[in-house]
Amino acid sequence: MARGPFPAFVVLSMAFGSVVLLMSTGVRWGVRRKVRTSFNGADYLEDSLAGNQTRYRVLATSEETGGESFTVEILIREGAYGATRGKPGSQPGHLHLQQDEQLEVKKGRLGYWRGHPSLAAEVAADDEDAMVVIQQGEAHSLWNAGGEGGGDLLLEATFRPAGKGEAFYETLAGLGHDYETALAVSPLQKVLTYHRGGAVLTGMPQWLWRLCEEWLVPLAEGFGYKAFYPEYSTRAAGTPSAAEALASVRAELADY
Ligand SMILES: *[C@@H]1O[C@H](CO)[C@@H](O)[C@H](O)[C@H]1NC(C)=O
């Protein structure tokens, strides 16, 4: 194999430097789970370690629209875990206190309910009006309704006004990744993120949700959980993502 242009010690120290960078940008989650993977600068966030569940991409940030809205592309794969059995990618019933949520179906078939879980409906990408608007304060859940062999569901979700912004979705996705799947994320963490994200879980009596807010939110914060983590912000500048750092180590070693 041809020797690259760099002496071995340069390559090795770069590799070592990259490994240190990897560790510092959060790849150690596998060993010490509280260390968080950095998605800074990444295009996509997968909400599972295997990357075969739900994928998020921020198309427009709150900052870019001056707080008017933010838009997230959501790809729900056919076999994604869902909060409800048989509904891939479904979230627990929830509502947004301040925001309207506009869903545009780009590909596949969206299943959703609005108001009550018994009121399920579907919209397909090739329907004439492939759009659903969920009003602020309206309980809902969404899933991939394509069925077996139905393929992926691709959505564009726009929230108006932006409120706390895309950090809510980035955090839920990043947590899912760092705890292997979204189902494995601590309920304390979820309650905290939903609460600070201006969302309410509607699958329980509302007095119980208020108790959660009053008791579990301070408890979660006492344990050191945060509502949002800077590592999961894809638009934060600077730190290369773990994947990029790894690719650069591989490129160096391949040269050598
Ligand atoms: C996703 O990948 C994991 C790990 O390879 C596997 O165990 C799981 O069954 C996969 N899930 C789906 C829905 O494909």
CSV table of C-alpha atoms and ligand atoms in Angstrom, one decimal:
chain,number,residue,atom,x,y,z
A,1,MET,CA,0.0,0.0,0.0
A,2,ALA,CA,1.4,3.4,-0.9
A,3,ARG,CA,2.4,5.6,1.9
A,4,GLY,CA,0.5,8.8,2.3
A,5,PRO,CA,2.1,12.3,2.3
A,6,PHE,CA,2.2,12.5,6.1
A,7,PRO,CA,4.7,10.8,8.5
A,8,ALA,CA,3.2,8.2,10.8
A,9,PHE,CA,3.4,10.4,13.9
A,10,VAL,CA,1.3,13.1,12.3
A,11,VAL,CA,-1.3,10.6,11.2
A,12,LEU,CA,-1.4,9.0,14.6
A,13,SER,CA,-1.6,12.3,16.5
A,14,MET,CA,-4.4,13.4,14.2
A,15,ALA,CA,-6.2,10.1,14.8
A,16,PHE,CA,-5.6,10.5,18.5
A,17,GLY,CA,-6.9,14.1,18.3
A,18,SER,CA,-9.9,12.9,16.4
A,19,VAL,CA,-10.6,10.3,19.0
A,20,VAL,CA,-10.3,12.9,21.8
A,21,LEU,CA,-12.7,15.0,19.7
A,22,LEU,CA,-15.1,12.1,19.3
A,23,MET,CA,-15.1,11.6,23.1
A,24,SER,CA,-15.6,15.2,23.8
A,25,THR,CA,-18.5,15.5,21.3
A,26,GLY,CA,-20.4,12.8,23.0
A,27,VAL,CA,-19.7,9.5,21.4
A,28,ARG,CA,-19.1,8.1,24.9
A,29,TRP,CA,-22.9,7.8,25.4
A,30,GLY,CA,-22.5,4.0,24.8
A,31,VAL,CA,-20.3,3.7,27.8
A,32,ARG,CA,-21.7,6.4,30.0
A,33,ARG,CA,-25.2,7.1,28.9
A,34,LYS,CA,-25.4,10.6,30.3
A,35,VAL,CA,-22.9,11.8,27.8
A,36,ARG,CA,-24.9,13.2,24.9
A,37,THR,CA,-24.2,12.7,21.2
A,38,SER,CA,-23.6,16.0,19.4
A,39,PHE,CA,-25.9,16.7,16.5
A,40,ASN,CA,-24.6,20.2,16.1
A,41,GLY,CA,-24.3,20.9,12.4
A,42,ALA,CA,-26.0,17.7,11.4
A,43,ASP,CA,-28.7,17.6,8.7
A,44,TYR,CA,-30.8,14.9,10.3
A,45,LEU,CA,-31.7,13.5,13.7
A,46,GLU,CA,-32.6,9.9,14.0
A,47,ASP,CA,-34.7,9.1,17.1
A,48,SER,CA,-33.2,5.7,17.5
A,49,LEU,CA,-29.6,4.4,17.6
A,50,ALA,CA,-30.3,1.9,14.7
A,51,GLY,CA,-31.7,4.8,12.6
A,52,ASN,CA,-34.7,2.8,11.4
A,53,GLN,CA,-37.5,4.6,13.3
A,54,THR,CA,-38.4,8.2,12.9
A,55,ARG,CA,-36.1,10.8,11.4
A,56,TYR,CA,-36.2,14.6,11.8
A,57,ARG,CA,-34.8,17.5,9.8
A,58,VAL,CA,-35.2,21.1,10.7
A,59,LEU,CA,-36.2,23.0,7.5
A,60,ALA,CA,-36.7,26.4,9.1
A,61,THR,CA,-35.8,27.5,12.5
A,62,SER,CA,-37.6,29.8,14.9
A,63,GLU,CA,-34.6,32.2,14.6
A,64,GLU,CA,-34.9,32.3,10.8
A,65,THR,CA,-38.5,33.3,10.9
A,66,GLY,CA,-38.1,35.8,13.7
A,67,GLY,CA,-40.2,33.6,16.0
A,68,GLU,CA,-43.1,33.4,13.7
A,69,SER,CA,-42.9,29.6,13.0
A,70,PHE,CA,-40.5,26.7,12.6
A,71,THR,CA,-40.8,23.8,10.2
A,72,VAL,CA,-39.6,20.2,10.8
A,73,GLU,CA,-39.5,17.4,8.2
A,74,ILE,CA,-40.6,14.1,9.8
A,75,LEU,CA,-39.9,10.8,8.2
A,76,ILE,CA,-41.9,8.0,9.9
A,77,ARG,CA,-40.8,4.6,8.7
A,78,GLU,CA,-43.1,1.7,8.3
A,79,GLY,CA,-41.8,-0.2,11.3
A,80,ALA,CA,-41.2,2.7,13.7
A,81,TYR,CA,-42.1,2.3,17.3
A,82,GLY,CA,-45.3,4.0,18.3
A,83,ALA,CA,-46.9,4.9,21.6
A,84,THR,CA,-50.0,3.1,20.4
A,85,ARG,CA,-49.7,-0.5,19.2
A,86,GLY,CA,-50.3,-0.9,15.5
A,87,LYS,CA,-49.7,2.8,14.9
A,88,PRO,CA,-46.1,3.2,13.8
A,89,GLY,CA,-44.4,6.4,15.0
A,90,SER,CA,-47.5,7.5,17.1
A,91,GLN,CA,-46.8,9.9,19.9
A,92,PRO,CA,-48.7,9.8,23.2
A,93,GLY,CA,-51.8,12.0,22.9
A,94,HIS,CA,-50.7,15.6,23.4
A,95,LEU,CA,-51.6,19.2,22.7
A,96,HIS,CA,-49.6,22.4,22.1
A,97,LEU,CA,-50.8,25.2,24.4
A,98,GLN,CA,-49.6,28.0,22.1
A,99,GLN,CA,-49.2,26.7,18.6
A,100,ASP,CA,-51.1,25.6,15.5
A,101,GLU,CA,-49.6,22.7,13.8
A,102,GLN,CA,-49.8,22.4,10.0
A,103,LEU,CA,-49.0,19.1,8.5
A,104,GLU,CA,-48.3,18.6,4.8
A,105,VAL,CA,-48.1,15.0,3.6
A,106,LYS,CA,-45.3,14.7,1.1
A,107,LYS,CA,-45.1,10.9,0.7
A,108,GLY,CA,-47.1,8.0,2.1
A,109,ARG,CA,-50.2,7.9,4.2
A,110,LEU,CA,-50.7,9.9,7.4
A,111,GLY,CA,-53.0,8.6,10.2
A,112,TYR,CA,-54.0,11.0,12.9
A,113,TRP,CA,-56.6,11.7,15.5
A,114,ARG,CA,-57.7,15.1,16.7
A,115,GLY,CA,-59.8,15.8,19.8
A,116,HIS,CA,-60.2,12.2,20.8
A,117,PRO,CA,-58.4,8.9,20.0
A,118,SER,CA,-61.6,7.5,18.6
A,119,LEU,CA,-61.7,10.1,15.9
A,120,ALA,CA,-59.0,8.6,13.6
A,121,ALA,CA,-58.6,9.8,10.0
A,122,GLU,CA,-56.2,9.5,7.2
A,123,VAL,CA,-54.6,11.7,4.5
A,124,ALA,CA,-52.4,10.5,1.7
A,125,ALA,CA,-49.8,12.4,-0.2
A,126,ASP,CA,-51.6,12.2,-3.5
A,127,ASP,CA,-54.9,13.4,-2.0
A,128,GLU,CA,-56.1,16.7,-3.5
A,129,ASP,CA,-55.7,18.4,-0.2
A,130,ALA,CA,-52.8,16.6,1.5
A,131,MET,CA,-52.8,19.0,4.5
A,132,VAL,CA,-54.1,18.8,8.1
A,133,VAL,CA,-54.1,21.7,10.5
A,134,ILE,CA,-54.3,21.0,14.2
A,135,GLN,CA,-55.3,23.9,16.2
A,136,GLN,CA,-53.6,25.1,19.3
A,137,GLY,CA,-55.0,23.3,22.4
A,138,GLU,CA,-56.3,20.4,20.3
A,139,ALA,CA,-55.3,16.9,21.5
A,140,HIS,CA,-53.8,14.8,18.8
A,141,SER,CA,-51.4,12.0,17.7
A,142,LEU,CA,-49.9,11.2,14.3
A,143,TRP,CA,-48.6,8.0,12.7
A,144,ASN,CA,-47.7,6.2,9.5
A,145,ALA,CA,-51.0,4.7,8.3
A,146,GLY,CA,-49.5,3.0,5.2
A,147,GLY,CA,-49.8,-0.4,6.7
A,148,GLU,CA,-47.5,-3.3,5.9
A,149,GLY,CA,-45.6,-2.7,2.7
A,150,GLY,CA,-46.9,0.8,2.6
A,151,GLY,CA,-43.5,2.4,3.0
A,152,ASP,CA,-42.4,5.6,4.6
A,153,LEU,CA,-44.5,8.6,5.6
A,154,LEU,CA,-42.9,11.9,4.9
A,155,LEU,CA,-44.4,15.1,6.5
A,156,GLU,CA,-43.6,18.7,6.8
A,157,ALA,CA,-44.8,20.1,10.1
A,158,THR,CA,-45.0,23.8,10.6
A,159,PHE,CA,-45.7,25.3,14.1
A,160,ARG,CA,-47.0,28.8,14.5
A,161,PRO,CA,-45.9,30.8,16.5
A,162,ALA,CA,-42.5,29.2,17.1
A,163,GLY,CA,-42.7,29.3,20.9
A,164,LYS,CA,-39.7,27.4,22.3
A,165,GLY,CA,-39.0,26.4,18.8
A,166,GLU,CA,-37.5,23.3,17.2
A,167,ALA,CA,-35.5,22.4,20.3
A,168,PHE,CA,-38.6,20.4,21.5
A,169,TYR,CA,-38.4,18.0,18.5
A,170,GLU,CA,-34.6,18.0,18.3
A,171,THR,CA,-34.5,17.0,22.0
A,172,LEU,CA,-37.0,14.3,21.8
A,173,ALA,CA,-35.1,12.8,18.8
A,174,GLY,CA,-31.7,13.2,20.3
A,175,LEU,CA,-32.8,11.5,23.5
A,176,GLY,CA,-34.3,8.6,21.5
A,177,HIS,CA,-31.0,8.2,19.8
A,178,ASP,CA,-28.9,8.4,23.0
A,179,TYR,CA,-31.1,5.9,24.9
A,180,GLU,CA,-31.3,3.6,21.8
A,181,THR,CA,-35.1,4.2,21.2
A,182,ALA,CA,-37.6,6.8,22.1
A,183,LEU,CA,-39.4,4.3,24.3
A,184,ALA,CA,-36.4,4.0,26.6
A,185,VAL,CA,-36.2,7.6,27.5
A,186,SER,CA,-37.0,8.3,31.2
A,187,PRO,CA,-40.6,9.5,31.7
A,188,LEU,CA,-39.3,12.2,34.0
A,189,GLN,CA,-37.2,13.5,31.1
A,190,LYS,CA,-40.2,13.4,28.8
A,191,VAL,CA,-42.5,15.2,31.2
A,192,LEU,CA,-39.9,18.0,31.7
A,193,THR,CA,-39.4,18.4,27.9
A,194,TYR,CA,-43.1,18.4,27.1
A,195,HIS,CA,-43.8,20.9,29.9
A,196,ARG,CA,-41.1,23.4,28.9
A,197,GLY,CA,-41.9,22.9,25.3
A,198,GLY,CA,-45.4,24.2,25.9
A,199,ALA,CA,-47.0,20.8,25.4
A,200,VAL,CA,-49.5,18.8,27.6
A,201,LEU,CA,-49.9,15.1,27.7
A,202,THR,CA,-53.6,14.4,27.2
A,203,GLY,CA,-53.8,10.6,27.8
A,204,MET,CA,-54.3,11.2,31.6
A,205,PRO,CA,-56.8,13.3,33.5
A,206,GLN,CA,-55.7,16.9,33.5
A,207,TRP,CA,-55.5,17.1,37.3
A,208,LEU,CA,-52.9,14.3,37.1
A,209,TRP,CA,-50.9,16.2,34.4
A,210,ARG,CA,-50.9,19.3,36.6
A,211,LEU,CA,-49.6,17.1,39.5
A,212,CYS,CA,-46.8,15.9,37.1
A,213,GLU,CA,-46.0,19.5,36.3
A,214,GLU,CA,-45.9,20.5,39.9
A,215,TRP,CA,-44.0,17.6,41.3
A,216,LEU,CA,-42.1,15.7,38.5
A,217,VAL,CA,-40.8,18.8,36.7
A,218,PRO,CA,-38.8,20.1,39.8
A,219,LEU,CA,-37.8,16.5,40.6
A,220,ALA,CA,-36.5,15.9,37.1
A,221,GLU,CA,-34.5,19.2,37.2
A,222,GLY,CA,-33.2,18.2,40.6
A,223,PHE,CA,-31.8,15.0,39.1
A,224,GLY,CA,-30.0,17.2,36.5
A,225,TYR,CA,-32.2,16.6,33.6
A,226,LYS,CA,-32.7,19.6,31.3
A,227,ALA,CA,-35.7,20.4,29.1
A,228,PHE,CA,-33.5,20.9,26.0
A,229,TYR,CA,-29.8,20.1,25.4
A,230,PRO,CA,-27.5,22.2,23.2
A,231,GLU,CA,-26.0,19.0,21.9
A,232,TYR,CA,-29.2,18.2,20.1
A,233,SER,CA,-29.4,21.5,18.3
A,234,THR,CA,-28.6,20.8,14.7
A,235,ARG,CA,-28.2,24.5,13.9
A,236,ALA,CA,-25.7,25.2,16.6
A,237,ALA,CA,-22.4,26.1,15.1
A,238,GLY,CA,-19.0,24.6,15.7
A,239,THR,CA,-18.5,21.1,16.9
A,240,PRO,CA,-18.5,18.6,14.0
A,241,SER,CA,-20.9,15.7,14.4
A,242,ALA,CA,-19.6,12.4,15.6
A,243,ALA,CA,-20.1,10.9,12.2
A,244,GLU,CA,-18.0,13.6,10.5
A,245,ALA,CA,-15.2,13.2,13.1
A,246,LEU,CA,-15.2,9.4,12.5
A,247,ALA,CA,-15.2,9.9,8.7
A,248,SER,CA,-12.2,12.1,9.0
A,249,VAL,CA,-10.3,9.5,11.1
A,250,ARG,CA,-11.1,6.9,8.5
A,251,ALA,CA,-10.0,9.1,5.7
A,252,GLU,CA,-6.6,9.7,7.4
A,253,LEU,CA,-6.1,6.0,8.1
A,254,ALA,CA,-7.1,5.1,4.5
A,255,ASP,CA,-4.5,7.6,3.2
A,256,TYR,CA,-1.9,6.0,5.4
B,1,LIG,C1,-34.2,-1.6,13.8
B,1,LIG,O1,-32.9,-2.1,13.9
B,1,LIG,C2,-32.8,-2.8,15.1
B,1,LIG,C3,-31.3,-3.2,15.2
B,1,LIG,O2,-30.8,-3.7,14.0
B,1,LIG,C4,-33.7,-4.1,15.1
B,1,LIG,O3,-33.5,-4.8,16.2
B,1,LIG,C5,-35.1,-3.6,14.9
B,1,LIG,O4,-35.9,-4.7,14.7
B,1,LIG,C6,-35.2,-2.7,13.7
B,1,LIG,N1,-36.6,-2.2,13.7
B,1,LIG,C7,-37.2,-2.1,12.5
B,1,LIG,C8,-38.6,-1.5,12.7
B,1,LIG,O5,-36.8,-2.3,11.5
